[in-house]
Amino acid sequence: MKKDIFKFVVVIIAVVSLAVMVVKADTDEITTYKDESFSIAKSEFNTSDTVYVQIRMPNLGKTGGNATISVQNRFFLPPTDSITVYVYDDGTHLDDFPKDGIYKGSFTIVSGQSNDSEDTFHAYSGDTIYIVSDIDLSLIHISESTRP
């Protein structure tokens, strides 16, 4: 049985020009992990894996409560498949400490159909997955996932 593998690479795009930018201190930093304790960063995922997502707000522009990120199959064109995932900075759910500027959430990669209410996202081998975050409403920040 062939395993489907996804690889995440952080890319930052400005809303206005859509040009690739250098990471700055005021951007949402997206990191993906293989475990719910967020201790093992991972950039390759198989079908049926849960992707644990951490969004770090270095400038603490917005803290506390919850926010949403989008997981989608396209960025430059309108996506044909996407789900909305809640991430939390409230000291509950997957989050450790409230109002520390670190939002956490998760979704699962599936071979079947995507389901927004279950936080499952469908992807084929070779697909690219984008995690889009704009918690502080300053720029759109994208983590791009490509399967080898």
Coordinates of C-alpha atoms in Angstrom, one line a residue:
M1 CA 0.0 0.0 0.0
K2 CA 1.4 3.3 -1.1
K3 CA 1.5 6.1 1.6
D4 CA 0.4 9.5 0.6
I5 CA 2.9 12.1 1.8
F6 CA 2.4 15.9 2.2
K7 CA 5.2 18.3 2.8
F8 CA 4.7 21.8 4.4
V9 CA 6.8 24.8 3.5
V10 CA 6.0 28.2 5.0
V11 CA 5.4 30.9 2.3
I12 CA 4.2 34.4 3.1
I13 CA 2.1 36.3 0.6
A14 CA 1.1 40.0 0.8
V15 CA -2.6 40.6 0.2
V16 CA -2.0 43.7 -2.0
S17 CA 0.8 42.5 -4.4
L18 CA 0.7 38.7 -3.9
A19 CA 4.5 38.9 -3.9
V20 CA 6.6 36.6 -1.8
M21 CA 7.8 38.4 1.3
V22 CA 10.6 37.9 3.8
V23 CA 9.3 36.7 7.2
K24 CA 8.9 39.7 9.5
A25 CA 8.3 39.8 13.2
D26 CA 4.6 40.9 12.7
T27 CA 3.5 37.9 10.7
D28 CA 1.5 34.9 11.7
E29 CA 4.1 32.1 12.0
I30 CA 2.6 28.8 10.9
T31 CA 4.1 25.5 12.2
T32 CA 2.7 22.0 11.7
Y33 CA 3.3 19.1 14.2
K34 CA 2.7 15.4 14.2
D35 CA 1.5 15.2 17.9
E36 CA -1.2 16.9 19.9
S37 CA 1.4 18.0 22.5
F38 CA 3.0 20.1 19.7
S39 CA 6.5 18.8 20.6
I40 CA 7.5 17.2 17.3
A41 CA 7.4 19.5 14.3
K42 CA 6.6 17.7 11.1
S43 CA 6.5 18.6 7.5
E44 CA 5.4 15.4 5.8
F45 CA 2.0 13.8 6.4
N46 CA 0.2 10.7 5.2
T47 CA -3.5 10.2 4.5
S48 CA -5.3 9.6 7.8
D49 CA -2.7 11.7 9.7
T50 CA -3.9 14.5 11.9
V51 CA -2.1 17.8 11.2
Y52 CA -1.6 19.8 14.3
V53 CA -1.3 23.5 13.5
Q54 CA 0.2 26.2 15.6
I55 CA -0.1 29.9 14.7
R56 CA 2.3 32.2 16.6
M57 CA 1.6 35.9 16.8
P58 CA 5.0 37.4 17.6
N59 CA 3.7 40.9 17.9
L60 CA 0.7 39.9 20.1
G61 CA -1.6 41.9 17.8
K62 CA -4.6 39.7 18.7
T63 CA -4.6 37.3 21.6
G64 CA -7.2 35.1 23.4
G65 CA -10.3 33.4 22.3
N66 CA -10.5 31.7 18.9
A67 CA -9.9 32.4 15.3
T68 CA -10.2 30.5 12.1
I69 CA -7.7 29.4 9.5
S70 CA -8.6 28.0 6.0
V71 CA -7.2 24.7 4.6
Q72 CA -7.6 24.7 0.9
N73 CA -6.4 23.2 -2.3
R74 CA -5.5 26.4 -4.1
F75 CA -4.5 30.0 -3.2
F76 CA -3.9 31.9 -6.4
L77 CA -7.1 30.6 -8.0
P78 CA -10.4 30.3 -6.1
P79 CA -10.2 27.0 -4.2
T80 CA -12.4 24.1 -5.4
D81 CA -12.1 22.5 -1.9
S82 CA -11.6 24.1 1.5
I83 CA -12.4 23.8 5.1
T84 CA -12.4 26.2 8.0
V85 CA -10.6 25.2 11.1
Y86 CA -10.9 26.8 14.5
V87 CA -7.7 27.6 16.3
Y88 CA -7.7 28.6 20.0
D89 CA -5.7 30.8 22.3
D90 CA -7.9 30.3 25.3
G91 CA -6.0 27.8 27.5
T92 CA -8.4 25.0 26.5
H93 CA -8.9 22.7 23.5
L94 CA -5.3 22.1 22.3
D95 CA -4.0 25.4 23.7
D96 CA -1.8 25.5 26.8
F97 CA -2.0 29.1 28.0
P98 CA -4.7 31.7 27.3
K99 CA -3.8 35.0 25.7
D100 CA -0.2 34.1 24.9
G101 CA -0.5 34.8 21.2
I102 CA -0.2 31.1 20.3
Y103 CA -3.3 29.6 18.6
K104 CA -3.6 25.9 18.1
G105 CA -5.9 23.6 16.2
S106 CA -5.9 20.5 14.0
F107 CA -7.4 18.8 10.9
T108 CA -7.1 15.4 9.4
I109 CA -6.1 14.5 5.9
V110 CA -8.5 11.9 4.4
S111 CA -8.8 10.0 1.1
G112 CA -12.6 10.5 1.1
Q113 CA -14.5 13.8 0.8
S114 CA -13.6 16.9 2.8
N115 CA -16.0 17.6 5.7
D116 CA -15.9 21.1 7.1
S117 CA -17.8 20.2 10.3
E118 CA -15.4 17.3 11.0
D119 CA -12.2 19.2 10.1
T120 CA -11.2 16.6 7.5
F121 CA -9.6 17.6 4.2
H122 CA -9.4 15.5 1.1
A123 CA -6.1 15.4 -0.9
Y124 CA -4.8 13.2 -3.7
S125 CA -1.1 12.2 -4.0
G126 CA 0.8 15.1 -5.6
D127 CA -1.7 17.7 -4.4
T128 CA -0.7 20.9 -2.7
I129 CA -2.5 22.0 0.5
Y130 CA -2.5 25.6 1.7
I131 CA -3.1 26.7 5.3
V132 CA -4.2 30.3 5.2
S133 CA -4.0 32.4 8.4
D134 CA -4.8 36.1 9.0
I135 CA -5.5 36.2 12.7
D136 CA -4.2 39.7 13.1
L137 CA -5.8 41.0 9.9
S138 CA -2.5 42.4 8.6
L139 CA -1.4 40.0 5.9
I140 CA -2.4 36.6 4.6
H141 CA 0.1 33.9 5.7
I142 CA 0.2 30.6 3.9
S143 CA 1.8 27.3 4.7
E144 CA 2.1 25.3 1.5
S145 CA 2.0 21.5 1.5
T146 CA 3.1 19.5 -1.5
R147 CA 3.2 15.8 -1.7
P148 CA 6.3 14.3 -3.4

